[in-house]
Amino acid sequence: MPVVILTGGADDEAPSEHCADWLVSQNDRFHLHCLGGHVGHYTFLDFPSDKSLIGKADIFSDHESVDRRKVHEQAAETVIQSLKTR
């Protein structure tokens, strides 16, 4: 079954070159998709219920060029498209 591995270019917790790239090299049915050079590890998380934490805690802060909601939409669309090409 095809697998899409989503990454962010600014992921310091699990950098693609140490994690996702290796996984992709293990199976030719794995496909790597980077969601942007400034997308970090925690960008994949939802926003906190306490909105005052946005921009104050690392896990709720993104590079100024990153719109977390748009990254989530792009991730969902990438997954949906991968299912259509199976």
Coordinates of N, CA and C in Angstrom, one line a residue:
M1 N 0.8 -1.2 0.0 CA 0.0 0.0 0.0 C 0.9 1.2 0.0
P2 N 0.6 2.2 -0.8 CA 1.4 3.5 -0.8 C 1.3 4.2 0.5
V3 N 2.3 4.8 0.9 CA 2.4 5.6 2.1 C 3.0 7.0 1.8
V4 N 2.3 8.0 2.3 CA 2.8 9.4 2.1 C 3.3 9.8 3.5
I5 N 4.5 10.3 3.5 CA 5.2 10.8 4.7 C 5.3 12.3 4.6
L6 N 4.6 13.0 5.5 CA 4.6 14.4 5.5 C 5.7 15.0 6.4
T7 N 6.4 15.9 6.0 CA 7.5 16.5 6.8 C 7.4 18.1 6.7
G8 N 8.2 18.7 7.6 CA 8.4 20.1 7.5 C 9.9 20.4 7.5
G9 N 10.3 21.3 6.7 CA 11.7 21.6 6.5 C 12.4 22.2 7.8
A10 N 11.6 22.7 8.7 CA 12.2 23.3 9.9 C 11.9 22.4 11.2
D11 N 11.8 21.1 10.9 CA 11.5 20.2 12.0 C 12.8 19.8 12.7
D12 N 13.0 20.4 13.9 CA 14.3 20.2 14.7 C 14.1 19.0 15.6
E13 N 12.9 18.5 15.8 CA 12.7 17.4 16.7 C 12.9 16.0 15.9
A14 N 12.5 16.0 14.7 CA 12.6 14.8 13.9 C 13.0 15.2 12.4
P15 N 14.2 15.7 12.2 CA 14.6 16.2 10.9 C 14.4 15.2 9.8
S16 N 13.9 15.6 8.7 CA 13.7 14.7 7.6 C 14.9 13.9 7.2
E17 N 16.1 14.5 7.2 CA 17.3 13.7 6.8 C 17.6 12.6 7.7
H18 N 17.1 12.6 8.9 CA 17.4 11.6 9.9 C 16.3 10.6 10.1
C19 N 15.1 11.0 9.6 CA 13.9 10.2 9.9 C 13.2 9.8 8.6
A20 N 12.5 10.7 8.0 CA 11.6 10.5 6.9 C 12.4 10.0 5.7
D21 N 13.5 10.7 5.4 CA 14.3 10.3 4.3 C 14.8 8.8 4.3
W22 N 15.1 8.4 5.5 CA 15.5 7.0 5.7 C 14.3 6.1 5.5
L23 N 13.2 6.4 6.0 CA 12.0 5.6 5.8 C 11.7 5.4 4.3
V24 N 11.7 6.5 3.6 CA 11.4 6.5 2.1 C 12.4 5.6 1.4
S25 N 13.7 5.6 1.8 CA 14.7 4.8 1.2 C 14.5 3.3 1.4
Q26 N 13.6 2.9 2.4 CA 13.4 1.5 2.7 C 12.3 0.9 1.9
N27 N 11.5 1.7 1.2 CA 10.4 1.1 0.5 C 10.0 2.1 -0.7
D28 N 10.0 1.6 -1.9 CA 9.8 2.4 -3.0 C 8.3 2.8 -3.2
R29 N 7.4 2.3 -2.3 CA 6.0 2.7 -2.3 C 5.8 3.9 -1.3
F30 N 6.8 4.2 -0.5 CA 6.7 5.4 0.4 C 7.1 6.7 -0.4
H31 N 6.3 7.7 -0.2 CA 6.5 9.0 -0.9 C 6.6 10.1 0.2
L32 N 7.6 10.9 0.0 CA 7.9 12.0 0.9 C 7.3 13.3 0.3
H33 N 6.6 14.0 1.2 CA 6.1 15.3 0.8 C 6.4 16.4 1.9
C34 N 7.2 17.4 1.6 CA 7.5 18.4 2.5 C 6.4 19.5 2.4
L35 N 5.9 19.9 3.5 CA 4.9 20.9 3.6 C 5.4 22.4 3.6
G36 N 6.7 22.5 3.6 CA 7.3 23.9 3.5 C 8.6 24.0 4.3
G37 N 9.4 24.8 3.9 CA 10.7 25.0 4.5 C 10.7 25.5 5.9
H38 N 9.7 26.2 6.3 CA 9.6 26.8 7.6 C 8.6 26.1 8.5
V39 N 8.1 25.0 8.0 CA 7.1 24.2 8.8 C 7.9 23.3 9.8
G40 N 7.6 23.5 11.1 CA 8.3 22.8 12.2 C 7.5 21.6 12.7
H41 N 8.1 20.9 13.6 CA 7.6 19.7 14.2 C 6.2 19.9 14.8
Y42 N 6.0 21.0 15.5 CA 4.8 21.2 16.2 C 3.7 21.9 15.4
T43 N 4.0 22.3 14.2 CA 3.0 22.9 13.3 C 1.9 21.9 13.0
F44 N 2.2 20.6 13.1 CA 1.3 19.5 12.8 C 0.2 19.4 13.9
L45 N 0.5 20.0 15.1 CA -0.5 20.0 16.2 C -1.6 21.0 16.0
D46 N -2.7 20.8 16.6 CA -3.8 21.8 16.6 C -3.4 22.9 17.5
F47 N -4.2 24.0 17.5 CA -4.0 25.1 18.4 C -4.5 24.7 19.7
P48 N -4.0 25.4 20.8 CA -4.5 25.1 22.1 C -5.9 25.6 22.4
S49 N -6.6 25.0 23.3 CA -8.0 25.6 23.6 C -7.8 26.9 24.3
D50 N -6.7 27.2 25.0 CA -6.4 28.5 25.6 C -5.6 29.3 24.6
K51 N -6.3 30.1 23.8 CA -5.7 30.8 22.7 C -4.6 31.8 23.2
S52 N -4.6 32.1 24.4 CA -3.5 33.1 24.9 C -2.1 32.4 24.8
L53 N -2.1 31.1 24.7 CA -0.8 30.4 24.6 C -0.2 30.5 23.2
I54 N -1.0 30.8 22.2 CA -0.5 30.9 20.8 C 0.6 32.0 20.7
G55 N 1.8 31.6 20.3 CA 2.9 32.5 20.1 C 3.7 32.6 21.4
K56 N 3.3 32.1 22.5 CA 4.0 32.1 23.8 C 4.7 30.8 24.1
A57 N 4.1 29.7 23.8 CA 4.7 28.4 24.0 C 5.3 27.9 22.7
D58 N 6.4 27.2 22.8 CA 7.1 26.7 21.5 C 6.1 25.9 20.7
I59 N 5.4 25.0 21.4 CA 4.5 24.1 20.6 C 3.4 24.8 19.9
F60 N 3.1 26.0 20.3 CA 2.0 26.8 19.6 C 2.5 28.0 18.8
S61 N 3.8 28.0 18.5 CA 4.5 29.1 17.8 C 5.1 28.5 16.5
D62 N 4.8 29.3 15.4 CA 5.3 28.9 14.1 C 6.1 30.1 13.5
H63 N 6.9 29.8 12.5 CA 7.6 30.8 11.8 C 6.5 31.8 11.3
E64 N 6.9 33.1 11.2 CA 5.9 34.1 10.8 C 5.3 33.9 9.4
S65 N 6.0 33.1 8.6 CA 5.4 32.9 7.2 C 4.5 31.6 7.2
V66 N 4.4 30.9 8.3 CA 3.6 29.7 8.4 C 2.2 30.0 8.9
D67 N 1.2 29.6 8.2 CA -0.2 29.6 8.6 C -0.6 28.2 9.0
R68 N -0.7 27.9 10.3 CA -0.9 26.5 10.7 C -2.1 25.9 10.1
R69 N -3.2 26.7 10.0 CA -4.4 26.1 9.5 C -4.3 25.7 8.0
K70 N -3.5 26.6 7.3 CA -3.3 26.2 5.8 C -2.4 25.0 5.7
V71 N -1.4 24.9 6.6 CA -0.6 23.7 6.6 C -1.4 22.4 6.8
H72 N -2.4 22.5 7.8 CA -3.2 21.4 8.1 C -4.1 21.1 6.8
E73 N -4.6 22.1 6.2 CA -5.4 21.9 5.0 C -4.6 21.3 3.9
Q74 N -3.4 21.7 3.7 CA -2.5 21.2 2.7 C -2.2 19.7 3.0
A75 N -1.9 19.4 4.3 CA -1.7 18.0 4.7 C -2.9 17.1 4.4
A76 N -4.1 17.6 4.7 CA -5.3 16.8 4.4 C -5.4 16.6 2.9
E77 N -5.2 17.6 2.1 CA -5.4 17.5 0.7 C -4.3 16.5 0.1
T78 N -3.1 16.6 0.6 CA -2.1 15.7 0.1 C -2.5 14.2 0.4
V79 N -3.0 14.0 1.6 CA -3.4 12.6 1.9 C -4.6 12.2 1.0
I80 N -5.6 13.0 0.9 CA -6.7 12.7 0.0 C -6.2 12.4 -1.4
Q81 N -5.4 13.2 -2.0 CA -4.8 13.0 -3.3 C -4.1 11.7 -3.4
S82 N -3.4 11.3 -2.4 CA -2.6 10.1 -2.4 C -3.6 8.9 -2.4
L83 N -4.7 9.0 -1.7 CA -5.7 7.9 -1.7 C -6.3 7.8 -3.1
K84 N -6.5 8.8 -3.8 CA -7.1 8.8 -5.2 C -6.2 8.1 -6.2
T85 N -4.9 8.1 -5.9 CA -3.9 7.6 -6.9 C -3.5 6.1 -6.6
R86 N -4.1 5.5 -5.6 CA -3.8 4.2 -5.2 C -4.3 3.2 -6.3

